[in-house]
Amino acid sequence: MNTIVMKLGKIDLQNLIKTLAGKQVTNNNPYVTFAAKVNGATVLVYTSDKVVFQGNAAQEIASQFGYQASEDTQDTKAGQAMPLIGSDEVGNGSYFGGLAVVASFVTPDDHALLKKLGVDDSKNLTDSKIRQIAPILEEKIKHKALLLSPQKYNQVVGKGKTHNAISVKVALHNQAIYLLLQDGVEPEKIVIDAFTSRQNYEKYLKNEVNHFDNPLTLEEKAEGKYLAVAVSSIIARNLFLENLDKLSQEVQYKLPSGAGNKSDKVASQILAAYGMPGLEHTAKLHFANTQKAQNLLKK
């Protein structure tokens, strides 16, 4: 999905709203003053007077209101020739270990260093490569990293608790970006690697205390399109791996990443050694692996 962000003057903004009035739709984001859907594209006007065009026809619609794609933008993958924040999470699909969310601020001046280091989506890098370059990224790139330990995760996620598996990620991404913005960075664009729909994201966002009025883009496979998101995926993966190592040492069992049969077996061993407190300390209990581990123990 293409995303274009523009800053319009008052007259141009009034013209846009008047032109698209017949295509207006409701939007629950408190910082969106006008929203419309036209020819498969979504147009969002923010209180900051920034306008976001999203969808396959984004450039076509934006061009009607003065947007011109520069050569720099065309030559740069996914239009990242601008200061932007990228946010990603790691650990969501792993039974053992915490949930790490990182937001990073990257400018075009950082691109040469990142490409030299071989920055890419963390899924395309070996863990040894991630462990090698993550400390450099942590030092050189402004970022905010949050880790929700399994124990804390189990306190807030689950039936009858504050969060579900989606809303907890909304809370963490929102907080990481908010804290980074509080440091004074000024992105022209904020991108989150999409893990849910915009409608769902904004529904859960209402429950959060901290908010920001910068336009936000949720984009699938963003870690492969934006260096800022790729940086976040690498730092988050390293944070997750460090947490997994720490937990492994504490229980004296090598905790695997993922949620396959190996996780079931190790979970049953931890259950036998420590009981449920052992799993509460190391794993995300609402996963089906918990029941599978209990069944293995009965055999």
XYZ file of C-alpha atoms in Angstrom, residues 30-215:
186
model
C -9.172 12.161 17.907
C -6.440 13.839 15.859
C -8.134 13.266 12.499
C -10.397 16.203 11.599
C -11.562 14.842 8.239
C -11.489 11.436 6.547
C -12.596 10.312 3.105
C -12.407 7.243 0.869
C -12.041 7.830 -2.851
C -11.160 5.363 -5.638
C -9.713 2.853 -3.208
C -7.597 5.433 -1.382
C -8.051 6.763 2.151
C -7.470 10.457 2.818
C -6.891 11.622 6.402
C -6.561 15.255 7.513
C -4.871 15.709 10.903
C -5.100 18.550 13.416
C -1.508 19.413 12.460
C -2.803 20.180 8.919
C -0.866 17.217 7.543
C -2.757 15.106 5.024
C -2.125 11.378 4.577
C -3.089 9.543 1.386
C -3.046 5.750 1.624
C -3.841 3.026 -0.886
C -2.904 1.942 -4.400
C -4.317 5.191 -5.810
C -2.648 7.408 -3.174
C -0.281 9.158 -5.595
C -3.029 9.700 -8.158
C -5.356 11.305 -5.593
C -2.574 13.308 -3.928
C -1.493 14.722 -7.304
C -4.937 16.330 -7.623
C -4.011 18.455 -4.606
C -0.514 19.488 -5.643
C 1.625 16.444 -4.896
C 4.539 15.866 -7.251
C 6.779 12.834 -6.929
C 10.377 14.052 -6.929
C 13.164 12.050 -8.513
C 14.626 11.482 -5.046
C 11.344 10.002 -3.844
C 11.019 7.805 -6.918
C 14.574 6.527 -6.552
C 14.299 5.779 -2.838
C 12.662 2.546 -1.779
C 9.167 3.193 -0.393
C 9.736 6.960 -0.302
C 11.945 6.892 2.789
C 14.046 9.906 1.773
C 12.820 11.768 4.832
C 13.255 11.655 8.609
C 10.905 8.977 9.867
C 10.072 6.778 12.825
C 9.672 3.062 12.249
C 8.292 0.677 14.864
C 8.284 -3.113 15.026
C 7.834 -5.908 17.562
C 9.439 -9.303 18.142
C 8.317 -12.178 20.346
C 4.635 -12.070 19.525
C 4.723 -15.551 17.964
C 7.032 -17.160 20.490
C 5.669 -19.084 23.456
C 8.763 -18.494 25.562
C 10.266 -15.066 26.153
C 8.866 -11.580 26.379
C 7.409 -9.172 23.848
C 9.879 -6.552 22.599
C 8.737 -3.377 20.823
C 11.149 -0.782 19.437
C 10.594 2.563 17.713
C 13.583 4.074 15.870
C 14.193 7.494 14.312
C 16.151 7.361 11.060
C 17.092 10.212 8.731
C 18.577 10.013 5.201
C 21.954 10.851 6.774
C 21.831 7.466 8.532
C 21.182 5.428 5.374
C 24.824 4.956 4.336
C 25.798 3.557 7.749
C 22.758 1.272 7.875
C 23.414 -0.133 4.411
C 27.099 -0.621 5.276
C 26.074 -2.629 8.352
C 23.755 -4.745 6.215
C 20.567 -3.605 7.928
C 17.598 -5.595 6.689
C 14.432 -7.127 8.078
C 15.561 -9.157 11.105
C 13.790 -12.208 9.656
C 16.356 -12.160 6.836
C 19.355 -12.008 9.200
C 20.912 -14.736 11.313
C 20.773 -14.323 15.075
C 24.571 -14.041 15.165
C 24.433 -11.140 12.675
C 21.694 -9.474 14.737
C 23.720 -9.816 17.945
C 26.705 -8.297 16.101
C 25.061 -5.162 14.673
C 22.311 -4.457 17.240
C 24.699 -2.849 19.792
C 26.003 -0.506 17.052
C 22.457 0.469 16.100
C 21.536 1.024 19.747
C 24.468 3.427 20.054
C 24.098 5.272 16.735
C 20.318 5.460 16.181
C 17.822 7.251 18.418
C 15.282 4.716 19.589
C 13.019 3.611 22.411
C 12.916 -0.052 23.363
C 10.251 -1.668 25.547
C 10.253 -5.245 26.810
C 7.197 -6.831 28.388
C 8.498 -9.827 30.356
C 6.479 -13.069 30.284
C 5.522 -12.570 33.935
C 4.190 -9.050 33.284
C 2.622 -10.209 30.007
C 0.638 -12.866 31.873
C -0.573 -10.279 34.374
C -2.126 -8.054 31.707
C -2.964 -10.353 28.752
C -5.657 -13.005 28.822
C -9.308 -13.653 29.454
C -10.766 -11.108 31.888
C -7.560 -9.060 31.954
C -6.677 -5.557 30.750
C -5.374 -6.576 27.318
C -5.616 -9.147 24.580
C -2.762 -10.138 22.243
C -3.541 -7.234 19.865
C -4.325 -4.422 22.299
C -1.106 -5.006 24.245
C 0.900 -4.433 21.058
C -1.049 -1.245 20.341
C -0.179 -0.028 23.841
C 3.530 -0.840 23.468
C 3.931 0.629 19.975
C 2.076 3.786 20.983
C 4.204 4.216 24.112
C 7.523 3.608 22.338
C 6.685 6.161 19.623
C 5.342 8.631 22.194
C 8.545 8.429 24.255
C 10.698 8.899 21.151
C 8.696 11.977 20.144
C 9.108 13.311 23.685
C 12.858 13.313 23.047
C 12.288 15.998 20.433
C 12.714 14.073 17.168
C 10.710 15.475 14.256
C 9.683 12.758 11.790
C 7.846 13.532 8.579
C 6.330 10.065 8.720
C 5.685 7.357 11.313
C 5.364 3.751 10.148
C 4.364 0.677 12.150
C 4.758 -2.780 10.672
C 1.044 -3.618 10.460
C -0.189 -6.325 12.830
C -3.869 -5.350 12.741
C -6.243 -3.089 10.820
C -6.228 0.696 11.276
C -9.775 0.484 12.638
C -8.714 -2.044 15.257
C -5.600 -0.060 16.151
C -7.582 3.137 16.699
C -10.206 1.271 18.727
C -7.602 0.080 21.223
C -5.699 3.379 21.086
C -8.653 5.087 22.807
C -7.720 3.241 26.002
C -4.213 4.713 26.112
C -3.275 7.707 28.260
C -0.487 9.065 26.058
C -1.307 10.287 22.557
C 0.454 12.189 19.766
C -0.997 14.009 16.774
C 1.579 12.967 14.155
C 0.106 11.048 11.208
